[in-house]
Amino acid sequence: DVQLQASGGGLVQAGGSMRLSCVASGFTFDGYAIGWFRQAPGKEREGVSCISGSDLMTYYQDSVKGRFTISEDNAKTTVYLQMNSLESEDTAVYYCAAKLGPLLRKCSPGAYNYWGQGTLVTVSS
């Protein structure tokens, strides 16, 4: 049974840092693409960053390039999202998700079919 557990959200001041974790249960990320997505109030869910569990290729949304880093542990069971220089616009519920197969050119929520629960990130200005 494929399950994902996201954690690490909370309240942080603008300019601060936070690390989110996504832990796989029942499988490893080898052969999967894993993504972090977010949904702010009144907005659609959007792809923030995705990574290939096999070759570690990555994708970043333009607004987070240079600030966020996605990575995977050696056991291929945990994916992290290190978020630095946080801005109030980063406030959202963050979700991790996985899909079997390669990382696509874009990090689109519709392509991912295994979802963890969300974790709220609030950036105060």
Short mmCIF file of C-alpha atoms in Angstrom, two decimals:
data_model
loop_
_atom_site.label_atom_id
_atom_site.label_comp_id
_atom_site.label_asym_id
_atom_site.label_seq_id
_atom_site.Cartn_x
_atom_site.Cartn_y
_atom_site.Cartn_z
CA ASP A 1 0.00 0.00 0.00
CA VAL A 2 1.62 3.24 -1.18
CA GLN A 3 1.49 5.94 1.46
CA LEU A 4 3.18 9.30 1.86
CA GLN A 5 3.59 11.26 5.05
CA ALA A 6 4.44 14.95 4.85
CA SER A 7 5.70 16.93 7.81
CA GLY A 8 7.69 19.99 8.79
CA GLY A 9 5.28 22.84 8.29
CA GLY A 10 4.68 25.63 10.75
CA LEU A 11 5.03 29.35 11.26
CA VAL A 12 8.14 31.21 10.18
CA GLN A 13 9.03 34.84 9.67
CA ALA A 14 9.73 36.19 6.23
CA GLY A 15 13.34 35.58 5.32
CA GLY A 16 13.49 32.46 7.43
CA SER A 17 13.96 28.82 6.51
CA MET A 18 12.02 25.61 6.88
CA ARG A 19 12.48 22.02 5.78
CA LEU A 20 9.64 19.77 4.76
CA SER A 21 9.92 15.99 4.73
CA CYS A 22 7.96 13.42 2.74
CA VAL A 23 8.35 9.83 3.93
CA ALA A 24 7.32 6.87 1.83
CA SER A 25 5.64 3.88 3.37
CA GLY A 26 5.27 0.59 1.56
CA PHE A 27 7.63 1.44 -1.31
CA THR A 28 10.80 3.27 -2.23
CA PHE A 29 11.06 6.19 -4.58
CA ASP A 30 13.18 4.30 -7.11
CA GLY A 31 11.25 4.41 -10.38
CA TYR A 32 8.97 7.18 -9.17
CA ALA A 33 8.85 10.92 -9.57
CA ILE A 34 8.10 12.80 -6.38
CA GLY A 35 6.83 16.31 -6.10
CA TRP A 36 6.04 19.05 -3.67
CA PHE A 37 2.90 21.00 -4.44
CA ARG A 38 1.17 23.83 -2.67
CA GLN A 39 -2.24 25.37 -2.50
CA ALA A 40 -2.86 28.83 -1.13
CA PRO A 41 -6.36 29.98 -0.13
CA GLY A 42 -8.43 30.72 -3.19
CA LYS A 43 -5.78 29.45 -5.58
CA GLU A 44 -5.25 26.30 -7.57
CA ARG A 45 -2.78 23.68 -6.47
CA GLU A 46 0.57 24.25 -8.17
CA GLY A 47 3.78 22.36 -8.57
CA VAL A 48 6.67 23.77 -6.55
CA SER A 49 9.45 21.28 -7.14
CA CYS A 50 9.75 17.72 -8.36
CA ILE A 51 12.52 15.14 -8.42
CA SER A 52 13.13 11.86 -10.16
CA GLY A 53 13.62 9.12 -7.59
CA SER A 54 15.89 7.26 -10.00
CA ASP A 55 18.30 9.79 -11.51
CA LEU A 56 17.63 12.75 -9.20
CA MET A 57 16.77 15.15 -12.02
CA THR A 58 14.86 18.09 -10.63
CA TYR A 59 12.34 20.73 -11.61
CA TYR A 60 11.64 24.02 -9.85
CA GLN A 61 8.88 26.54 -10.32
CA ASP A 62 10.41 29.87 -11.36
CA SER A 63 9.29 31.65 -8.20
CA VAL A 64 11.27 29.30 -5.94
CA LYS A 65 14.43 28.84 -7.99
CA GLY A 66 17.48 29.74 -5.93
CA ARG A 67 15.49 29.59 -2.69
CA PHE A 68 14.16 26.03 -2.49
CA THR A 69 16.09 22.79 -2.83
CA ILE A 70 14.56 19.35 -3.28
CA SER A 71 16.57 16.29 -2.34
CA GLU A 72 16.24 12.59 -1.61
CA ASP A 73 17.90 10.47 1.03
CA ASN A 74 20.16 7.55 0.13
CA ALA A 75 17.52 5.02 1.16
CA LYS A 76 15.11 6.55 -1.38
CA THR A 77 12.36 6.70 1.22
CA THR A 78 12.40 10.39 2.14
CA VAL A 79 12.29 13.49 -0.02
CA TYR A 80 13.03 16.87 1.48
CA LEU A 81 12.16 20.40 0.47
CA GLN A 82 14.56 22.91 1.98
CA MET A 83 12.97 26.33 1.80
CA ASN A 84 15.13 29.40 2.38
CA SER A 85 14.42 33.12 2.12
CA LEU A 86 10.74 32.45 2.63
CA GLU A 87 8.28 35.06 1.50
CA SER A 88 4.68 35.71 2.52
CA GLU A 89 3.67 34.49 -0.95
CA ASP A 90 4.99 31.04 0.02
CA THR A 91 2.21 30.66 2.58
CA ALA A 92 0.15 27.63 1.60
CA VAL A 93 -0.67 24.05 2.41
CA TYR A 94 2.16 21.96 1.02
CA TYR A 95 1.59 18.43 -0.24
CA CYS A 96 3.96 15.75 -1.41
CA ALA A 97 2.92 13.35 -4.12
CA ALA A 98 4.39 10.57 -6.19
CA LYS A 99 3.82 8.98 -9.55
CA LEU A 100 5.27 5.85 -11.08
CA GLY A 101 7.47 6.65 -14.04
CA PRO A 102 9.85 9.39 -15.11
CA LEU A 103 9.93 13.02 -14.10
CA LEU A 104 8.01 15.01 -16.69
CA ARG A 105 9.18 18.36 -17.97
CA LYS A 106 6.70 20.15 -15.75
CA CYS A 107 5.64 19.45 -12.21
CA SER A 108 1.89 19.18 -12.79
CA PRO A 109 -0.41 18.02 -9.98
CA GLY A 110 -2.66 16.13 -12.39
CA ALA A 111 0.13 13.74 -13.29
CA TYR A 112 0.61 12.54 -9.71
CA ASN A 113 -1.65 9.92 -8.24
CA TYR A 114 -0.30 9.16 -4.77
CA TRP A 115 -0.76 12.01 -2.32
CA GLY A 116 0.19 12.62 1.25
CA GLN A 117 -1.74 14.82 3.63
CA GLY A 118 -0.91 18.50 3.55
CA THR A 119 1.27 20.45 5.92
CA LEU A 120 0.62 24.13 6.46
CA VAL A 121 3.42 26.62 5.97
CA THR A 122 2.69 30.12 7.18
CA VAL A 123 5.18 32.91 6.49
CA SER A 124 4.60 36.04 8.47
CA SER A 125 5.72 39.37 7.09
#
